[in-house]
C-alpha positions as a Markdown table, in Angstrom:
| # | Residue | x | y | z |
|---|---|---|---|---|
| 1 | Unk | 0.0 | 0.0 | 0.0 |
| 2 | Unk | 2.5 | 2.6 | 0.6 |
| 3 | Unk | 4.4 | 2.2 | -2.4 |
| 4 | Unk | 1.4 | 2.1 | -4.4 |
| 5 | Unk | 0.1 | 5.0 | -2.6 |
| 6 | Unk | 3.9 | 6.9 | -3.0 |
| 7 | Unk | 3.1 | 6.2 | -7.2 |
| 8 | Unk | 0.1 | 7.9 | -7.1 |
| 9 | Unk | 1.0 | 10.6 | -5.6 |
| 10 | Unk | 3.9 | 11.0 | -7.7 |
| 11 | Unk | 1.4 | 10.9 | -10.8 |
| 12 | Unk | -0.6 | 13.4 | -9.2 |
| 13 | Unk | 2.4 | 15.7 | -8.7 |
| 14 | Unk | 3.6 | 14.9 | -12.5 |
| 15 | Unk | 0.0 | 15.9 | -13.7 |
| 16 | Unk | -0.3 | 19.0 | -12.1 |
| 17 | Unk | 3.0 | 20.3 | -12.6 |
| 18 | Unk | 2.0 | 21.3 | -16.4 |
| 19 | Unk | -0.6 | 23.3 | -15.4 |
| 20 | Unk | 1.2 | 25.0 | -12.5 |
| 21 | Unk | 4.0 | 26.3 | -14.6 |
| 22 | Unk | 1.2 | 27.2 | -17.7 |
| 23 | Unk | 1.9 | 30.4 | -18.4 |
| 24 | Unk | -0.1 | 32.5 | -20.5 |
| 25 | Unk | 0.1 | 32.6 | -24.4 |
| 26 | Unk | -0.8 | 34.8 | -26.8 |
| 27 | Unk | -0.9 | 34.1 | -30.8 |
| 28 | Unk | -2.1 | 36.1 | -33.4 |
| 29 | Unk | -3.3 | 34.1 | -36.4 |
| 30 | Unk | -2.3 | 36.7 | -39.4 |
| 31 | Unk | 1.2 | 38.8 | -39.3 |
| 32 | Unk | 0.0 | 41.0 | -42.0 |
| 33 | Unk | -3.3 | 42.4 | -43.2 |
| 34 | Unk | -4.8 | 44.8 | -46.0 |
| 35 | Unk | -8.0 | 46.3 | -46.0 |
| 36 | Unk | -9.2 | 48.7 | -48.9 |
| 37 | Unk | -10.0 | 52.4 | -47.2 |
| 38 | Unk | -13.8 | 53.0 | -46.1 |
| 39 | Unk | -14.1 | 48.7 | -45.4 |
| 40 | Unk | -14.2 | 46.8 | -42.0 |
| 41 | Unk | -11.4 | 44.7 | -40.5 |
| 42 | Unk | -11.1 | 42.3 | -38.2 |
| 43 | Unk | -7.8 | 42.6 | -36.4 |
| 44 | Unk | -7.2 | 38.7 | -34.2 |
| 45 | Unk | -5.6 | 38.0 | -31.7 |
| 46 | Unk | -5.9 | 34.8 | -29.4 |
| 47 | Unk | -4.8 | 33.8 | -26.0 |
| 48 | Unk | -4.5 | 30.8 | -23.7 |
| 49 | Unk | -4.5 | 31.4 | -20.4 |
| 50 | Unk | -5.6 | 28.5 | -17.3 |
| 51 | Unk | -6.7 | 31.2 | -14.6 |
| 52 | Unk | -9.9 | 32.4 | -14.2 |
| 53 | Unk | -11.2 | 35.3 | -16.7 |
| 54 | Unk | -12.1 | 37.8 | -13.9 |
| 55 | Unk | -8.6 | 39.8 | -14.0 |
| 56 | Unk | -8.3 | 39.7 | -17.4 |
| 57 | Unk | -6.7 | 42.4 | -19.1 |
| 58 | Unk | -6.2 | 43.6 | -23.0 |
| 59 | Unk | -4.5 | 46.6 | -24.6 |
| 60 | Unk | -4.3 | 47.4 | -28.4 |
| 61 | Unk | -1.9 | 50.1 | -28.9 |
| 62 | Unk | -0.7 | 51.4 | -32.8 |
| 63 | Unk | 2.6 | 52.5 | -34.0 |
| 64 | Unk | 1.3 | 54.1 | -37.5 |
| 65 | Unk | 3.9 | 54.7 | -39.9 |
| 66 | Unk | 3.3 | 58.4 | -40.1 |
| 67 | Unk | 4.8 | 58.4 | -36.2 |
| 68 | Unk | 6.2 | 54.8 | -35.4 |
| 69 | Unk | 7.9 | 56.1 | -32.1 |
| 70 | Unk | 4.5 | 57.5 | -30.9 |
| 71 | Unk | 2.2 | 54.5 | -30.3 |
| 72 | Unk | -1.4 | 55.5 | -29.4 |
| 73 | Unk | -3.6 | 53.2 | -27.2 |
| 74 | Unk | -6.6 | 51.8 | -29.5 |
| 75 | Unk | -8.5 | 50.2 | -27.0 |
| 76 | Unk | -8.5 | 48.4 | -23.6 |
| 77 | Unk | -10.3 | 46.0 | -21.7 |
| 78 | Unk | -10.0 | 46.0 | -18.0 |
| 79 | Unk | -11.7 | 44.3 | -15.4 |
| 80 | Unk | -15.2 | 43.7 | -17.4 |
| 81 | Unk | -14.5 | 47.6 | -18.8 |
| 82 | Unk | -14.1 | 48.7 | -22.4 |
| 83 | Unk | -11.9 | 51.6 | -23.2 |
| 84 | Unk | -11.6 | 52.9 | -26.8 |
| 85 | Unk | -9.4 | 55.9 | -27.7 |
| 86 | Unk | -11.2 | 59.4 | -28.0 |
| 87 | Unk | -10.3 | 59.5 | -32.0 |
| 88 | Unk | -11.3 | 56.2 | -32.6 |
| 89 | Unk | -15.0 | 56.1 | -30.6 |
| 90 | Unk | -17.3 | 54.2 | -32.9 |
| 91 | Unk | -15.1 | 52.7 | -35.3 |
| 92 | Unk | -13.7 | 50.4 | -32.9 |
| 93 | Unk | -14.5 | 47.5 | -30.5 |
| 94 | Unk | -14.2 | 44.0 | -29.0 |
| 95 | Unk | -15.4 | 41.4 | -31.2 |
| 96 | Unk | -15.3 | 38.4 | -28.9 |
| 97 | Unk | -13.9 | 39.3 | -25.0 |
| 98 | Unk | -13.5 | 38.0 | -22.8 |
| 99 | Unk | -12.9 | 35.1 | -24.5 |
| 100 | Unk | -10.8 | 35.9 | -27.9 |
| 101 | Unk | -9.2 | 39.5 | -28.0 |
| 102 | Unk | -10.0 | 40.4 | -31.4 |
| 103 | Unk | -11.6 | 43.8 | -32.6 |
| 104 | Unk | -13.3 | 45.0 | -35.2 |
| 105 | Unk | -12.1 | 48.1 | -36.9 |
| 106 | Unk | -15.0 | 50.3 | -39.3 |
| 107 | Unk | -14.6 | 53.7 | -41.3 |
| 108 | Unk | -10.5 | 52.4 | -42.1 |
| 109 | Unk | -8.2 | 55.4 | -42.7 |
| 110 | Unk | -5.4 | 55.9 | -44.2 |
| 111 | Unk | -4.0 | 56.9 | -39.9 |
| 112 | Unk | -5.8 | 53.1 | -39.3 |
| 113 | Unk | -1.7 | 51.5 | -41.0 |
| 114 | Unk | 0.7 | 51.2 | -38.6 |
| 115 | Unk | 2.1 | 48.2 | -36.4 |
| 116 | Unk | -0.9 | 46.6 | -34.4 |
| 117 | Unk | 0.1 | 45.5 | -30.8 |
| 118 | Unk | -2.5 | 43.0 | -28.7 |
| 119 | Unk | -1.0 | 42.9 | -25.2 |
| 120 | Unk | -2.8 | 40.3 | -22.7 |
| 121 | Unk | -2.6 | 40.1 | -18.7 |
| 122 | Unk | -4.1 | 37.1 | -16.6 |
| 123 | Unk | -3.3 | 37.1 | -12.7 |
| 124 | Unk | -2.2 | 35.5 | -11.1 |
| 125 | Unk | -0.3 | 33.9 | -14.6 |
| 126 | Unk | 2.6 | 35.3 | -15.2 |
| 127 | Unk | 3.7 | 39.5 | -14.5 |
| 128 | Unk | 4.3 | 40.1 | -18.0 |
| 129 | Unk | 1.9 | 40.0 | -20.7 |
| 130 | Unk | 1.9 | 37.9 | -23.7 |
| 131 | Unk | 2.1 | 40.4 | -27.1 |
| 132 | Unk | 0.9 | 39.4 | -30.6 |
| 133 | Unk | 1.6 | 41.6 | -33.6 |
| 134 | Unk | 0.8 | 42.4 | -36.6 |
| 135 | Unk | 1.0 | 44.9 | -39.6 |
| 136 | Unk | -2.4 | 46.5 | -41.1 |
| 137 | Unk | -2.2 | 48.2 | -44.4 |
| 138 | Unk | -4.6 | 50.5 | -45.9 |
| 139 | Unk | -4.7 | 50.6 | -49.5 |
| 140 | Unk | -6.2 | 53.5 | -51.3 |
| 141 | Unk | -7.5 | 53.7 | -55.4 |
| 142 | Unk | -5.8 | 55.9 | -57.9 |
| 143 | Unk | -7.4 | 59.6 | -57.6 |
| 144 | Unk | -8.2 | 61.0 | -60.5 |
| 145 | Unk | -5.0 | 62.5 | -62.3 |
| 146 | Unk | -4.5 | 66.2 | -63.2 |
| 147 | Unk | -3.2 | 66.9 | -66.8 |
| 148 | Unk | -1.7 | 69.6 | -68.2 |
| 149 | Unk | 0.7 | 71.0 | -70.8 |
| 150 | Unk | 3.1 | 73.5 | -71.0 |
| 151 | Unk | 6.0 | 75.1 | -73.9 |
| 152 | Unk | 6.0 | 76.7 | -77.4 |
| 153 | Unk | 3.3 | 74.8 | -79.4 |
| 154 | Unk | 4.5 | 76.3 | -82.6 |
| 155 | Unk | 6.8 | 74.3 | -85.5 |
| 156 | Unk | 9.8 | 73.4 | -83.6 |
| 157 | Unk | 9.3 | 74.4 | -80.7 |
| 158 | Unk | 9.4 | 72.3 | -76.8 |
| 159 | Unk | 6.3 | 71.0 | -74.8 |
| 160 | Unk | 6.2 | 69.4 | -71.6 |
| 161 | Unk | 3.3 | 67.1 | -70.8 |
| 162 | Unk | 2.5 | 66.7 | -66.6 |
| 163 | Unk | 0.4 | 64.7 | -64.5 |
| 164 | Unk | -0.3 | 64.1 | -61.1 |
| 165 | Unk | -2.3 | 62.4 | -58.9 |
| 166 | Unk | -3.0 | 63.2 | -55.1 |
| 167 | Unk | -3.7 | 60.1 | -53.4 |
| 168 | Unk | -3.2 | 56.2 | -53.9 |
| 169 | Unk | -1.9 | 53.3 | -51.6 |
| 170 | Unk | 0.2 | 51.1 | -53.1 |
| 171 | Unk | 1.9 | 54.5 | -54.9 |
| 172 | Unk | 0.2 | 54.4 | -58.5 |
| 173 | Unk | 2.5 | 53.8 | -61.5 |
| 174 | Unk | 2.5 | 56.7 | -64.0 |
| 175 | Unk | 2.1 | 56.0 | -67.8 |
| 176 | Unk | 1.7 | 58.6 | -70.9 |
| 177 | Unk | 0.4 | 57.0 | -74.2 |
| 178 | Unk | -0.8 | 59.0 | -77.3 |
| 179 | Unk | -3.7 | 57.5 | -78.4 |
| 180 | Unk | -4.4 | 59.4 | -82.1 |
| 181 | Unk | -3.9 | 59.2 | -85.1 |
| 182 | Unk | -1.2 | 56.5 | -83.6 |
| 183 | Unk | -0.6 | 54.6 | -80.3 |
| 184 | Unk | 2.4 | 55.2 | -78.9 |
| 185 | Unk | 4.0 | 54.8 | -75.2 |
| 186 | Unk | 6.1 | 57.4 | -74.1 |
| 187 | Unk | 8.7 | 57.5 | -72.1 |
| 188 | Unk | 7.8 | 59.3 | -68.2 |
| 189 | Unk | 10.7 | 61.7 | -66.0 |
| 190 | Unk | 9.1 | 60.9 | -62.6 |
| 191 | Unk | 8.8 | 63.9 | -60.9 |
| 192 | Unk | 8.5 | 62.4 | -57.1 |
| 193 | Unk | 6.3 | 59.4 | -56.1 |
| 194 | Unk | 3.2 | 61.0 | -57.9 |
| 195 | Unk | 3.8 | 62.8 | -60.7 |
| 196 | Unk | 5.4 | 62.4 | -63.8 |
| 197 | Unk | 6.3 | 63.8 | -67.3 |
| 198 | Unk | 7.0 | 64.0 | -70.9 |
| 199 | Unk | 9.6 | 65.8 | -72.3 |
| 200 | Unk | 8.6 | 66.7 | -76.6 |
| 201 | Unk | 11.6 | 68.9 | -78.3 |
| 202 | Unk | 11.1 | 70.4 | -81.9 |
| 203 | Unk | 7.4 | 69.7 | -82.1 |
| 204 | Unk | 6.2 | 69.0 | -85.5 |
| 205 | Unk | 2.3 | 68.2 | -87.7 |
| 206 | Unk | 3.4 | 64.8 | -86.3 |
| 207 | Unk | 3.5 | 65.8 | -82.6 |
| 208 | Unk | -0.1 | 66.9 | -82.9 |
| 209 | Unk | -2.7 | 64.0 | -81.8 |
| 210 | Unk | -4.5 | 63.0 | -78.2 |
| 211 | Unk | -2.5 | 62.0 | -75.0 |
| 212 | Unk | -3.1 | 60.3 | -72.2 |
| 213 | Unk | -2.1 | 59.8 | -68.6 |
| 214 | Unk | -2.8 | 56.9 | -66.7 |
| 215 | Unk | -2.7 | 56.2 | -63.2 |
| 216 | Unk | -2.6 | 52.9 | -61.7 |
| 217 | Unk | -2.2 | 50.4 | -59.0 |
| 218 | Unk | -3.7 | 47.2 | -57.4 |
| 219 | Unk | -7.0 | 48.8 | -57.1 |
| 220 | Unk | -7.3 | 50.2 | -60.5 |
| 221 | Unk | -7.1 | 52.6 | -63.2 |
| 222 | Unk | -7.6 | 56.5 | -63.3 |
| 223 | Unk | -6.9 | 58.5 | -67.1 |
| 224 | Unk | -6.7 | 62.6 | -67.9 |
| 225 | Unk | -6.2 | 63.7 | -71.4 |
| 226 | Unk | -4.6 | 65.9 | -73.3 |
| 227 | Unk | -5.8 | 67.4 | -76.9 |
| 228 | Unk | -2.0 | 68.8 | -78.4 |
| 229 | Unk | -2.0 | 71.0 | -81.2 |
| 230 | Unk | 1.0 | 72.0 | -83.3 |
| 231 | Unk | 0.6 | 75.3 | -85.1 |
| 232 | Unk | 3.2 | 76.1 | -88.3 |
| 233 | Unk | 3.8 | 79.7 | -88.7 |
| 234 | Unk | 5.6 | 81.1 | -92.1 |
| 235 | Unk | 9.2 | 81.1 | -92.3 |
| 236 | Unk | 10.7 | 84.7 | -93.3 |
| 237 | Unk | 11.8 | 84.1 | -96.1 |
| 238 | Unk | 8.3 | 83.4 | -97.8 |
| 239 | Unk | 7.5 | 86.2 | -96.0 |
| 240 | Unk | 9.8 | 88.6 | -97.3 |
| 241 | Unk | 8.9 | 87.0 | -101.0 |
| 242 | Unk | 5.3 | 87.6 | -100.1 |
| 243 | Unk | 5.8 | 91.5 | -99.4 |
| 244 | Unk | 7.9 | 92.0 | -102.6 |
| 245 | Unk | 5.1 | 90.2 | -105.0 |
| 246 | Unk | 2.4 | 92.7 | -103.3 |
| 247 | Unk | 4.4 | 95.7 | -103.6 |
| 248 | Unk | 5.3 | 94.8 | -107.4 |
| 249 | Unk | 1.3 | 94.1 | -108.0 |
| 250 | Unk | 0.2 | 97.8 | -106.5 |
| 251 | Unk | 3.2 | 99.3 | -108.2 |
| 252 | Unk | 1.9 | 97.7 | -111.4 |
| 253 | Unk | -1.6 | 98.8 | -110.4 |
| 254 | Unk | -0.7 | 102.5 | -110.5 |
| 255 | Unk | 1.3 | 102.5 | -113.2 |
| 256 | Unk | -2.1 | 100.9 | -115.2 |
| 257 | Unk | -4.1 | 104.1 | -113.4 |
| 258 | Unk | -1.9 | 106.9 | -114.4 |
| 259 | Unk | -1.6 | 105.3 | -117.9 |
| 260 | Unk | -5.4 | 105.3 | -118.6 |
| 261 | Unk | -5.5 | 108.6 | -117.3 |
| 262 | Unk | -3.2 | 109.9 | -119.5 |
| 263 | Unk | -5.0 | 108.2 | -122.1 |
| 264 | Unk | -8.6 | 109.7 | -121.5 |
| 265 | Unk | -6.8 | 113.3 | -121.3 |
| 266 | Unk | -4.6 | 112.9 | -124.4 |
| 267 | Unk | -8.0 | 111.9 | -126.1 |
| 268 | Unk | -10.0 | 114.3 | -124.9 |
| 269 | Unk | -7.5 | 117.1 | -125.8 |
| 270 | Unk | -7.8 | 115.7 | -129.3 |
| 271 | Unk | -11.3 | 115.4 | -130.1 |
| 272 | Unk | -11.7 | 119.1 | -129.1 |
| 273 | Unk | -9.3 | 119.6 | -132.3 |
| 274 | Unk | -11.1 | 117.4 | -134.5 |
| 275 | Unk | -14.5 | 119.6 | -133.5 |
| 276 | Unk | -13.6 | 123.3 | -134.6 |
| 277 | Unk | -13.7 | 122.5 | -138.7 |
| 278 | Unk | -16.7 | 120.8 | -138.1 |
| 279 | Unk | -18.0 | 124.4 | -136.4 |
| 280 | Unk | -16.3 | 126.2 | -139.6 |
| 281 | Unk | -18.5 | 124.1 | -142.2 |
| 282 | Unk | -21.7 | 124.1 | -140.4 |
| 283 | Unk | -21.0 | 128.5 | -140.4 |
| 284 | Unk | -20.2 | 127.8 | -144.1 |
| 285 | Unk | -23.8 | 126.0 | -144.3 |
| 286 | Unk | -26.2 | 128.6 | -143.0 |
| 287 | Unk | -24.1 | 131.4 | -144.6 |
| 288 | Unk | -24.7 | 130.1 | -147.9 |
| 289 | Unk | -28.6 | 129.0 | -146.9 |
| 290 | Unk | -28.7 | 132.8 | -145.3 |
| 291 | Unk | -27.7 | 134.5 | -149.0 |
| 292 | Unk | -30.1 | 132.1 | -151.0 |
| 293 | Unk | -33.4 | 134.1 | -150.4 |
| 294 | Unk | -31.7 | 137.3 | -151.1 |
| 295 | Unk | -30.8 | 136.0 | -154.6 |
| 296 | Unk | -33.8 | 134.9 | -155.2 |
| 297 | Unk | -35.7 | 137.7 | -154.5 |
| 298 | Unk | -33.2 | 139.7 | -156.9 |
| 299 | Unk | -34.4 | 137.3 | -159.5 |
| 300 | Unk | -37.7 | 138.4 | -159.5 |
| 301 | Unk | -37.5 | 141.5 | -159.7 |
């Protein structure tokens, strides 16, 4: 009896050694997460623990990338109390305690990224809390890009195409096409992480045609346009050649005028010539009509 009884007791002591040295464990089932801005998340974090629930304590805290050395406390439950940060009231919460330390996160913001921490305290378990963490990134959609063009749009001259784009998570790529009367890719100067540009030198009739900008990353696509006219403008030298064939055609224009006028006085002066003999004769006429009554009457008499 007393060595079966000194076996059991050293079974017993076997048995609940386990459980006296349990210490509390904390695992968090995703290391990384992405949630599209606007959507929910659920942010998990589970724990282990063999002591009774009713000191149970759980703080999320957030390093965001914007300031990684300034963590902000998310939200914290505390003796059967739930305390959520001031900024975050109503986009936050427990989904779960006190039996899984998960939360729910609503509204997400581009703030929302940063290093998630889920910190869990069981007394009498051990003093220091198990920590899970995990990384939450939130992804934004291509904004809608701003075009625009700038330079000498005459024949030969240098135009810079630009576009930007204000917001997008990944960073959106930055392409230029022209899409009329031929598609073409062109090549982009980035101009920082947003914004990029074409460089056209000694634009010609060719350079004239539609462009495009387009934005893009995981979440999709966002265009501008550009409609780029090239203007030709005479060269001098047809210039020149233009004013010397005008001033040749007006000279030759007066020179016609004061010819006919010269005419129309030469001619005038000579039909007043060719008049007076005419005068002469007709005087001649009704002299000789004037003396034919006066003869006759002589010859009656």
């Amino acid at each position: 009896m007393g060595s079966a009884g000194g076996w059991m007791l050293l079974t017993l002591c076997v048995c609940l050694s386990p459980m006296k040295n349990a210490a509390l464990r904390v695992t968090m089932r995703e290391s990384s997460l992405n949630v599209v801005q606007g959507d929910f998340i659920v942010l998990p974090c589970s724990f282990f623990t063999s002591s009774p629930l009713s000191r149970l304590n759980v703080i999320w805290t957030l390093a965001p990338y914007s300031s990684p050395d300034s963590p902000i406390q998310v939200i914290v439950y505390d003796h059967g109390q739930v305390i959520e940060d001031p900024s975050l009231i109503g986009r936050v919460g427990f989904t779960g305690i006190p039996w899984s330390a998960d939360i729910v996160l609503n509204d997400t913001r581009v703030s929302d990224a940063g290093i998630y921490r889920c910190m869990v305290n069981n007394p009498p378990e051990t003093a220091d809390p198990g920590i899970g963490e995990l990384e939450l990134s939130v992804l934004v959609p291509p904004s809608l890009p701003e075009c625009q063009w700038d330079g000498d749009v005459d024949m030969g001259g240098s135009v810079t195409l630009s576009c930007s784009v204000a917001e997008g998570i990944p960073t959106p790529e930055i392409q230029w096409e022209k899409l009329s009367p031929e598609e073409i890719t062109l090549p982009v100067n980035m101009d920082g992480d947003m914004s990029g540009s074409v460089q056209i030198a000694n634009a010609s009739s060719q350079t004239s045609g539609l462009y495009r900008c387009s934005a893009t990353n995981l979440l999709g696509t966002e265009n501008c346009y550009v409609n780029l006219s090239i203007y030709s403008t005479p060269d001098s030298s047809s210039g020149m050649l233009q004013g010397v064939l005008l001033t040749l055609s007006m000279s030759l224009l007066l020179l016609a005028l004061l010819v006919l006028v010269l005419w129309l006085h030469r001619t005038g002066q000579d039909g007043r010539r060719w008049g007076e003999p005419k005068e002469e004769e007709e005087d001649e006429c009704y002299n000789e009509i004037r003396y034919t009554p006066s003869l006759m009457k002589r010859s009656f008499v």
